[in-house]
CSV table of C-alpha atoms and ligand atoms in Angstrom, one decimal:
chain,number,residue,atom,x,y,z
A,1,UNK,CA,0.0,0.0,0.0
A,2,UNK,CA,1.1,3.5,-0.7
A,3,UNK,CA,1.6,6.0,2.1
A,4,UNK,CA,-1.8,7.8,2.1
A,5,UNK,CA,-3.6,4.4,2.2
A,6,UNK,CA,-1.4,3.2,5.0
A,7,UNK,CA,-2.4,6.3,7.1
A,8,UNK,CA,-6.0,5.1,7.0
A,9,UNK,CA,-5.5,1.3,6.9
A,10,UNK,CA,-3.1,1.3,9.8
A,11,UNK,CA,-4.2,-1.9,11.6
A,12,UNK,CA,-6.5,0.1,13.9
A,13,UNK,CA,-9.2,1.1,11.4
A,14,UNK,CA,-11.9,-0.5,13.5
A,15,UNK,CA,-12.2,-1.7,17.1
A,16,UNK,CA,-12.2,-5.5,17.3
A,17,UNK,CA,-14.7,-5.5,20.2
A,18,UNK,CA,-17.4,-3.1,19.0
A,19,UNK,CA,-16.7,-2.4,15.3
A,20,UNK,CA,-16.2,1.3,16.1
A,21,UNK,CA,-14.4,3.1,13.3
A,22,UNK,CA,-11.9,4.6,15.7
A,23,UNK,CA,-9.6,3.7,18.6
A,24,UNK,CA,-11.4,3.9,21.9
A,25,UNK,CA,-10.0,6.3,24.6
A,26,UNK,CA,-9.0,4.1,27.5
A,27,UNK,CA,-9.2,6.7,30.2
A,28,UNK,CA,-7.9,4.4,33.0
A,29,UNK,CA,-4.9,4.3,35.2
A,30,UNK,CA,-5.0,0.6,36.0
A,31,UNK,CA,-6.3,-2.8,34.9
A,32,UNK,CA,-7.7,-5.8,36.8
A,33,UNK,CA,-5.1,-8.4,37.6
A,34,UNK,CA,-6.7,-11.6,36.3
A,35,UNK,CA,-4.5,-14.0,38.2
A,36,UNK,CA,-3.2,-12.8,41.6
A,37,UNK,CA,-0.8,-15.7,41.8
A,38,UNK,CA,1.2,-14.2,38.9
A,39,UNK,CA,3.2,-11.0,38.3
A,40,UNK,CA,2.4,-8.1,35.9
A,41,UNK,CA,4.0,-9.8,32.9
A,42,UNK,CA,1.1,-12.4,33.0
A,43,UNK,CA,-1.2,-9.9,31.1
A,44,UNK,CA,-0.7,-7.2,28.4
A,45,UNK,CA,-2.1,-4.3,30.5
A,46,UNK,CA,-1.4,-3.8,34.2
A,47,UNK,CA,-0.9,-0.1,34.9
A,48,UNK,CA,-1.1,2.7,32.4
A,49,UNK,CA,2.4,4.1,32.9
A,50,UNK,CA,3.6,0.8,31.6
A,51,UNK,CA,1.0,0.4,28.8
A,52,UNK,CA,-2.5,1.5,27.7
A,53,UNK,CA,-4.4,0.3,24.7
A,54,UNK,CA,-4.9,3.8,23.3
A,55,UNK,CA,-1.2,4.5,23.5
A,56,UNK,CA,-0.4,1.0,22.1
A,57,UNK,CA,-2.5,1.8,19.0
A,58,UNK,CA,-0.6,5.1,18.5
A,59,UNK,CA,2.8,3.4,19.1
A,60,UNK,CA,2.0,0.7,16.6
A,61,UNK,CA,0.8,3.2,14.0
A,62,UNK,CA,4.0,5.3,14.1
A,63,UNK,CA,6.2,2.2,14.2
A,64,UNK,CA,4.4,1.0,11.0
A,65,UNK,CA,4.7,4.4,9.2
A,66,UNK,CA,8.5,4.7,10.0
A,67,UNK,CA,9.1,1.0,9.1
A,68,UNK,CA,10.5,0.3,12.6
A,69,UNK,CA,10.1,-2.5,15.1
A,70,UNK,CA,8.6,-0.7,18.0
A,71,UNK,CA,7.0,2.7,18.6
A,72,UNK,CA,6.8,4.7,21.8
A,73,UNK,CA,4.7,7.7,22.9
A,74,UNK,CA,5.7,10.4,25.4
A,75,UNK,CA,4.2,13.5,26.9
A,76,UNK,CA,6.1,15.8,24.6
A,77,UNK,CA,8.8,15.7,21.9
A,78,UNK,CA,11.3,16.6,24.6
A,79,UNK,CA,10.0,13.7,26.7
A,80,UNK,CA,10.7,11.4,23.7
A,81,UNK,CA,14.2,12.9,23.1
A,82,UNK,CA,15.2,12.9,26.8
A,83,UNK,CA,14.0,9.4,27.2
A,84,UNK,CA,15.9,8.2,24.1
A,85,UNK,CA,19.1,9.8,25.5
A,86,UNK,CA,18.3,7.8,28.7
A,87,UNK,CA,19.4,4.5,26.9
A,88,UNK,CA,23.0,5.9,26.8
A,89,UNK,CA,25.3,5.3,29.7
A,90,UNK,CA,27.3,7.5,32.0
A,91,UNK,CA,30.8,7.6,30.7
A,92,UNK,CA,29.7,7.4,27.2
A,93,UNK,CA,29.9,10.1,24.5
A,94,UNK,CA,27.3,11.5,22.0
A,95,UNK,CA,28.0,13.5,18.8
A,96,UNK,CA,25.2,15.8,18.1
A,97,UNK,CA,24.6,18.2,15.2
A,98,UNK,CA,25.0,21.8,16.3
A,99,UNK,CA,21.9,22.6,14.3
A,100,UNK,CA,19.4,20.6,16.4
A,101,UNK,CA,16.3,21.8,18.2
A,102,UNK,CA,17.2,24.2,21.1
A,103,UNK,CA,15.5,22.0,23.7
A,104,UNK,CA,17.6,19.0,22.6
A,105,UNK,CA,20.8,21.0,23.1
A,106,UNK,CA,19.6,22.2,26.5
A,107,UNK,CA,18.9,18.7,27.8
A,108,UNK,CA,22.2,17.4,26.6
A,109,UNK,CA,24.3,20.4,27.8
A,110,UNK,CA,22.6,21.0,31.1
A,111,UNK,CA,21.5,17.5,32.3
A,112,UNK,CA,23.1,14.6,30.5
A,113,UNK,CA,26.5,16.3,30.5
A,114,UNK,CA,26.1,16.7,34.3
A,115,UNK,CA,25.1,13.1,34.6
A,116,UNK,CA,28.4,12.0,32.9
A,117,UNK,CA,27.5,11.8,29.3
A,118,UNK,CA,30.2,13.5,27.1
A,119,UNK,CA,28.7,15.7,24.4
A,120,UNK,CA,30.2,17.1,21.2
A,121,UNK,CA,28.3,19.5,19.0
A,122,UNK,CA,29.6,19.5,15.5
A,123,UNK,CA,28.7,20.7,12.0
A,124,UNK,CA,26.8,17.6,10.9
A,125,UNK,CA,28.8,16.5,7.9
A,126,UNK,CA,30.5,13.1,7.5
A,127,UNK,CA,34.1,14.2,8.0
A,128,UNK,CA,33.3,16.3,11.2
A,129,UNK,CA,31.4,13.3,12.6
A,130,UNK,CA,34.3,11.0,11.8
A,131,UNK,CA,36.7,13.4,13.5
A,132,UNK,CA,34.6,13.7,16.6
A,133,UNK,CA,34.5,9.9,17.3
A,134,UNK,CA,36.1,8.9,20.6
A,135,UNK,CA,36.7,5.4,22.0
A,136,UNK,CA,33.6,5.9,24.3
A,137,UNK,CA,31.3,7.3,21.6
A,138,UNK,CA,27.9,5.6,21.6
A,139,UNK,CA,25.6,7.6,19.4
A,140,UNK,CA,25.2,10.3,16.7
A,141,UNK,CA,22.2,12.6,16.9
A,142,UNK,CA,21.0,14.3,13.7
A,143,UNK,CA,18.1,16.5,12.5
A,144,UNK,CA,17.5,17.4,8.8
A,145,UNK,CA,16.4,19.8,7.5
A,146,UNK,CA,17.6,21.9,10.4
A,147,UNK,CA,15.9,24.6,12.3
A,148,UNK,CA,15.7,27.5,11.4
A,149,UNK,CA,18.0,27.6,8.4
A,150,UNK,CA,16.8,24.4,6.7
A,151,UNK,CA,20.4,23.0,6.4
A,152,UNK,CA,20.6,19.5,5.0
A,153,UNK,CA,22.5,16.7,6.5
A,154,UNK,CA,23.5,13.7,4.3
A,155,UNK,CA,21.8,11.0,6.3
A,156,UNK,CA,23.1,7.9,4.4
A,157,UNK,CA,26.8,9.1,4.6
A,158,UNK,CA,26.6,10.0,8.3
A,159,UNK,CA,24.8,6.8,9.1
A,160,UNK,CA,27.5,4.8,7.2
A,161,UNK,CA,30.2,6.4,9.4
A,162,UNK,CA,28.3,5.7,12.6
A,163,UNK,CA,27.6,2.1,11.6
A,164,UNK,CA,31.3,1.5,10.7
A,165,UNK,CA,32.2,2.7,14.3
A,166,UNK,CA,29.4,0.7,15.9
A,167,UNK,CA,27.4,3.8,16.9
A,168,UNK,CA,23.7,4.3,17.1
A,169,UNK,CA,22.2,7.0,14.8
A,170,UNK,CA,19.2,8.9,16.2
A,171,UNK,CA,17.3,11.2,13.9
A,172,UNK,CA,14.8,13.9,14.8
A,173,UNK,CA,12.3,13.6,11.9
A,174,UNK,CA,9.8,16.3,13.1
A,175,UNK,CA,10.1,18.6,10.1
A,176,UNK,CA,9.7,15.9,7.5
A,177,UNK,CA,7.5,13.2,9.1
A,178,UNK,CA,7.5,9.7,7.7
A,179,UNK,CA,5.3,11.1,4.9
A,180,UNK,CA,8.4,12.7,3.3
A,181,UNK,CA,11.5,11.0,4.9
A,182,UNK,CA,12.0,7.7,6.6
A,183,UNK,CA,15.4,7.6,8.3
A,184,UNK,CA,15.1,4.0,9.5
A,185,UNK,CA,15.0,3.0,5.8
A,186,UNK,CA,18.3,4.7,5.4
A,187,UNK,CA,19.8,2.7,8.3
A,188,UNK,CA,19.2,5.0,11.3
A,189,UNK,CA,18.5,3.2,14.6
A,190,UNK,CA,16.0,5.5,16.3
A,191,UNK,CA,13.7,8.2,15.0
A,192,UNK,CA,12.2,10.8,17.3
A,193,UNK,CA,9.3,13.2,16.7
A,194,UNK,CA,7.6,16.1,18.2
A,195,UNK,CA,4.1,15.0,17.3
A,196,UNK,CA,3.0,18.4,18.6
A,197,UNK,CA,3.8,19.5,15.1
A,198,UNK,CA,2.7,17.9,11.7
A,199,UNK,CA,1.7,14.5,13.1
A,200,UNK,CA,-0.9,16.1,15.5
A,201,UNK,CA,-1.3,18.8,13.0
A,202,UNK,CA,-3.9,21.1,14.6
A,203,UNK,CA,-1.9,23.0,17.3
A,204,UNK,CA,-4.1,21.4,20.0
A,205,UNK,CA,-1.8,18.8,21.6
A,206,UNK,CA,1.7,18.4,22.9
A,207,UNK,CA,3.1,14.8,22.4
A,208,UNK,CA,6.3,13.0,21.4
A,209,UNK,CA,7.0,9.8,19.6
A,210,UNK,CA,10.0,7.5,19.1
A,211,UNK,CA,10.5,4.4,16.9
A,212,UNK,CA,13.3,1.9,17.1
A,213,UNK,CA,14.6,-0.1,14.2
A,214,UNK,CA,15.1,-3.3,16.2
A,215,UNK,CA,13.2,-5.1,18.9
A,216,UNK,CA,16.3,-5.1,21.1
A,217,UNK,CA,16.5,-1.3,21.1
A,218,UNK,CA,12.8,-1.3,21.7
A,219,UNK,CA,13.3,-3.2,24.9
A,220,UNK,CA,15.9,-0.7,26.1
A,221,UNK,CA,13.7,2.3,25.3
A,222,UNK,CA,10.7,0.6,26.9
A,223,UNK,CA,12.6,0.4,30.2
A,224,UNK,CA,13.2,4.1,30.1
A,225,UNK,CA,9.7,5.0,29.1
A,226,UNK,CA,8.3,2.9,31.9
A,227,UNK,CA,10.8,4.1,34.5
A,228,UNK,CA,11.0,7.8,33.6
A,229,UNK,CA,7.3,7.8,33.0
A,230,UNK,CA,7.1,10.7,30.6
A,231,UNK,CA,4.0,9.3,29.0
A,232,UNK,CA,1.1,11.1,27.4
A,233,UNK,CA,-2.6,10.8,28.4
A,234,UNK,CA,-5.1,8.8,26.3
A,235,UNK,CA,-7.0,11.9,25.1
A,236,UNK,CA,-3.8,13.4,23.7
A,237,UNK,CA,-2.9,10.0,22.2
A,238,UNK,CA,-6.3,9.9,20.5
A,239,UNK,CA,-5.9,13.4,19.1
A,240,UNK,CA,-2.6,12.3,17.5
A,241,UNK,CA,-4.1,9.1,16.1
A,242,UNK,CA,-6.8,11.3,14.5
A,243,UNK,CA,-4.3,13.9,13.2
A,244,UNK,CA,-2.1,11.3,11.6
A,245,UNK,CA,-4.9,10.1,9.3
A,246,UNK,CA,-4.8,13.4,7.4
A,247,UNK,CA,-1.1,13.9,7.5
A,248,UNK,CA,-0.5,13.4,3.7
A,249,UNK,CA,-3.2,15.7,2.5
A,250,UNK,CA,-2.3,18.4,5.1
A,251,UNK,CA,1.5,18.2,4.5
A,252,UNK,CA,1.2,18.1,0.7
A,253,UNK,CA,-1.1,21.1,0.7
A,254,UNK,CA,1.1,23.1,3.0
A,255,UNK,CA,4.2,22.1,1.0
A,256,UNK,CA,2.6,23.3,-2.2
A,257,UNK,CA,1.9,26.6,-0.5
A,258,UNK,CA,5.5,26.8,0.8
A,259,UNK,CA,6.9,26.2,-2.7
A,260,UNK,CA,4.7,29.0,-4.1
A,261,UNK,CA,5.6,31.4,-1.3
A,262,UNK,CA,9.3,30.5,-1.5
A,263,UNK,CA,9.4,31.6,-5.1
A,264,UNK,CA,7.4,34.7,-4.4
A,265,UNK,CA,9.6,35.7,-1.4
A,266,UNK,CA,12.8,35.0,-3.5
A,267,UNK,CA,11.7,37.7,-6.0
A,268,UNK,CA,10.6,40.2,-3.3
A,269,UNK,CA,12.9,43.3,-3.2
A,270,UNK,CA,13.0,43.5,0.6
A,271,UNK,CA,13.9,39.8,1.0
A,272,UNK,CA,17.6,39.1,0.9
A,273,UNK,CA,17.7,35.3,1.4
A,274,UNK,CA,15.2,32.5,1.3
A,275,UNK,CA,16.1,29.1,2.9
A,276,UNK,CA,13.9,26.4,1.5
A,277,UNK,CA,15.2,23.0,0.1
A,278,UNK,CA,12.6,23.2,-2.7
A,279,UNK,CA,14.5,26.1,-4.3
A,280,UNK,CA,17.0,25.2,-7.0
A,281,UNK,CA,19.7,27.3,-5.4
A,282,UNK,CA,19.5,25.6,-2.0
A,283,UNK,CA,23.0,24.2,-1.4
A,284,UNK,CA,21.6,21.0,0.1
A,285,UNK,CA,18.8,20.4,-2.5
A,286,UNK,CA,20.5,17.4,-4.3
A,287,UNK,CA,21.1,15.5,-1.0
A,288,UNK,CA,17.7,16.4,0.3
A,289,UNK,CA,16.0,15.1,-2.9
A,290,UNK,CA,18.0,11.9,-2.5
A,291,UNK,CA,16.7,11.2,1.0
A,292,UNK,CA,13.3,12.8,1.1
A,293,UNK,CA,10.3,12.9,-1.2
A,294,UNK,CA,9.5,16.6,-0.8
A,295,UNK,CA,10.9,19.9,0.5
A,296,UNK,CA,8.3,20.2,3.3
A,297,UNK,CA,6.2,23.1,4.6
A,298,UNK,CA,8.9,25.1,6.5
A,299,UNK,CA,11.0,27.9,5.3
A,300,UNK,CA,12.9,30.9,6.6
A,301,UNK,CA,13.8,34.2,5.0
A,302,UNK,CA,15.7,37.3,5.8
A,303,UNK,CA,14.6,40.9,5.3
A,304,UNK,CA,17.0,43.8,4.6
A,305,UNK,CA,16.7,45.2,8.1
A,306,UNK,CA,15.6,44.1,11.5
A,307,UNK,CA,12.9,46.9,11.5
A,308,UNK,CA,11.4,45.3,8.4
A,309,UNK,CA,11.3,41.9,10.2
A,310,UNK,CA,9.7,43.3,13.3
A,311,UNK,CA,7.2,45.2,11.2
A,312,UNK,CA,6.3,42.0,9.4
A,313,UNK,CA,5.3,40.3,12.7
A,314,UNK,CA,3.2,43.4,13.6
A,315,UNK,CA,1.4,43.7,10.3
A,316,UNK,CA,0.9,40.1,9.2
A,317,UNK,CA,-2.7,39.0,9.7
A,318,UNK,CA,-2.9,35.4,8.3
A,319,UNK,CA,0.2,34.1,10.1
A,320,UNK,CA,0.1,33.7,13.9
A,321,UNK,CA,3.2,35.3,15.5
A,322,UNK,CA,3.9,32.3,17.7
A,323,UNK,CA,6.3,29.4,18.4
A,324,UNK,CA,5.6,25.9,17.0
A,325,UNK,CA,4.8,24.6,13.5
A,326,UNK,CA,2.8,22.0,11.7
A,327,UNK,CA,-0.7,23.2,12.5
A,328,UNK,CA,-3.5,24.1,10.1
A,329,UNK,CA,-2.7,27.8,10.6
A,330,UNK,CA,0.4,29.4,9.2
A,331,UNK,CA,2.8,30.4,12.0
A,332,UNK,CA,5.5,33.0,11.8
A,333,UNK,CA,8.1,32.6,14.5
A,334,UNK,CA,11.2,34.6,15.4
A,335,UNK,CA,14.2,32.4,16.1
A,336,UNK,CA,16.3,35.1,17.9
A,337,UNK,CA,13.6,35.6,20.5
A,338,UNK,CA,12.0,32.2,20.5
A,339,UNK,CA,13.7,28.9,19.5
A,340,UNK,CA,17.3,30.2,19.7
A,341,UNK,CA,16.9,32.8,22.6
A,342,UNK,CA,19.0,30.6,24.9
A,343,UNK,CA,21.9,30.3,22.4
A,344,UNK,CA,24.8,32.7,23.0
A,345,UNK,CA,24.7,35.6,20.5
A,346,UNK,CA,28.1,34.9,18.9
A,347,UNK,CA,27.1,31.3,18.1
A,348,UNK,CA,23.8,32.6,16.7
A,349,UNK,CA,25.6,35.0,14.5
A,350,UNK,CA,28.0,32.3,13.3
A,351,UNK,CA,25.1,30.0,12.4
A,352,UNK,CA,23.3,32.9,10.6
A,353,UNK,CA,20.4,33.2,13.0
A,354,UNK,CA,20.0,37.0,12.9
A,355,UNK,CA,17.4,39.5,13.9
A,356,UNK,CA,16.3,39.8,10.3
A,357,UNK,CA,15.4,36.0,10.1
A,358,UNK,CA,11.7,35.1,9.9
A,359,UNK,CA,10.6,31.4,10.1
A,360,UNK,CA,7.4,30.4,8.5
A,361,UNK,CA,5.5,27.2,9.0
A,362,UNK,CA,2.9,27.0,6.4
A,363,UNK,CA,-0.7,25.9,7.2
A,364,UNK,CA,-3.7,25.3,5.0
A,365,UNK,CA,-4.7,28.8,3.9
A,366,UNK,CA,-4.9,29.5,0.2
A,367,UNK,CA,-1.5,30.7,-1.1
A,368,UNK,CA,-3.0,33.7,-2.9
A,369,UNK,CA,-4.3,35.1,0.4
A,370,UNK,CA,-0.9,34.6,2.1
A,371,UNK,CA,0.8,36.4,-0.8
A,372,UNK,CA,-1.5,39.3,-0.5
A,373,UNK,CA,-1.0,39.4,3.3
A,374,UNK,CA,2.8,39.0,3.2
A,375,UNK,CA,2.9,41.7,0.5
A,376,UNK,CA,1.3,44.3,2.8
A,377,UNK,CA,3.3,43.0,5.9
A,378,UNK,CA,6.6,43.5,4.0
A,379,UNK,CA,5.6,46.7,2.4
B,401,PLP,C1,9.1,21.2,18.8
B,401,PLP,C2,10.2,20.4,18.5
B,401,PLP,C3,10.8,19.5,19.4
B,401,PLP,C4,10.3,19.4,20.9
B,401,PLP,O1,9.0,18.9,20.9
B,401,PLP,P1,7.9,19.3,22.0
B,401,PLP,O2,6.7,18.5,21.6
B,401,PLP,O3,7.7,20.8,22.0
B,401,PLP,O4,8.5,18.9,23.3
B,401,PLP,C5,11.9,18.7,19.1
B,401,PLP,N1,12.4,18.8,17.8
B,401,PLP,C6,11.9,19.6,16.9
B,401,PLP,C7,12.5,19.6,15.5
B,401,PLP,C8,10.8,20.4,17.2
B,401,PLP,O5,10.3,21.2,16.2
């Protein structure tokens, strides 16, 4: 089956007990123990931190879509990411791209480093990763396209280096979703998601997901999920199960709008740069096209002056000036005061995250209306 069909015929299209065309919300914390002479392993569900049928449905669905062995749901994307780092040991070393989500940097630098995990942040290209490998290196952590400048990492080449050295590769696939990019198919070991974004898709839920390529890694991550307990509630799980059904139509529509607006912005006299892997002059386009089936619905651009950028947020009417992405509404965020506010200014400058940078996550408005609105907001 093709991807759109798999979103609907996901193994949970009807409830075995009642025939309901939807996954029931099991709003329960605990389950009857059927045989008191035996332990919790004697039945599938025992206590909802360890497992719940609504969560199980969502976990199976995302595992299926990413072509992995086992899926896991968490209370947020950061819950997923922090829990995945939890399978690495004290005394180990992780190599992470310097262009990853700010929260992932923060949890590595401020918590895992303190707990004895060595961390190297590098420019995520194969030779820099190769150079950063130490005898105690355990994992490589990547995100592509990156936030907010949509830089592209060559997944296959980086994964090959990691594999050669016996390291795990973990990929944050939030921007692309399995609709456009499937890192496990390229050899990655674990994929993580903020399902708050495109998978949930409606800006109404915070949730995280992870998928492991093997059952063995699944066992390790399950131990962390059950012990750290950063799990979501059944209503939020249900919202994401519902959101995922429309992922393809939403993402393709938003991507189509992003492409139209990227070309329009590139021709605008007040716009100096447009960062979008769908544009022919994007330096990572060839690699992106080799590992993903579309450029996605996120772009960033720079105005000539900071005043023009600030005026854009003031004047724009059809884009919400807010953090986050992946909803039905277009969102305009400002990396220097939002996602990258915690990053030291010199590093921000070096990476090109300036006060003139505007990040847009396209929603489902008609592109003609967005053009008219952006025209007056830039004018
Ligand atoms: C939002 C986001 C996260 C964090 O997810 P939360 O659900 O907000 O905890 C991680 N990675 C990326 C790429 C994100 O956009």
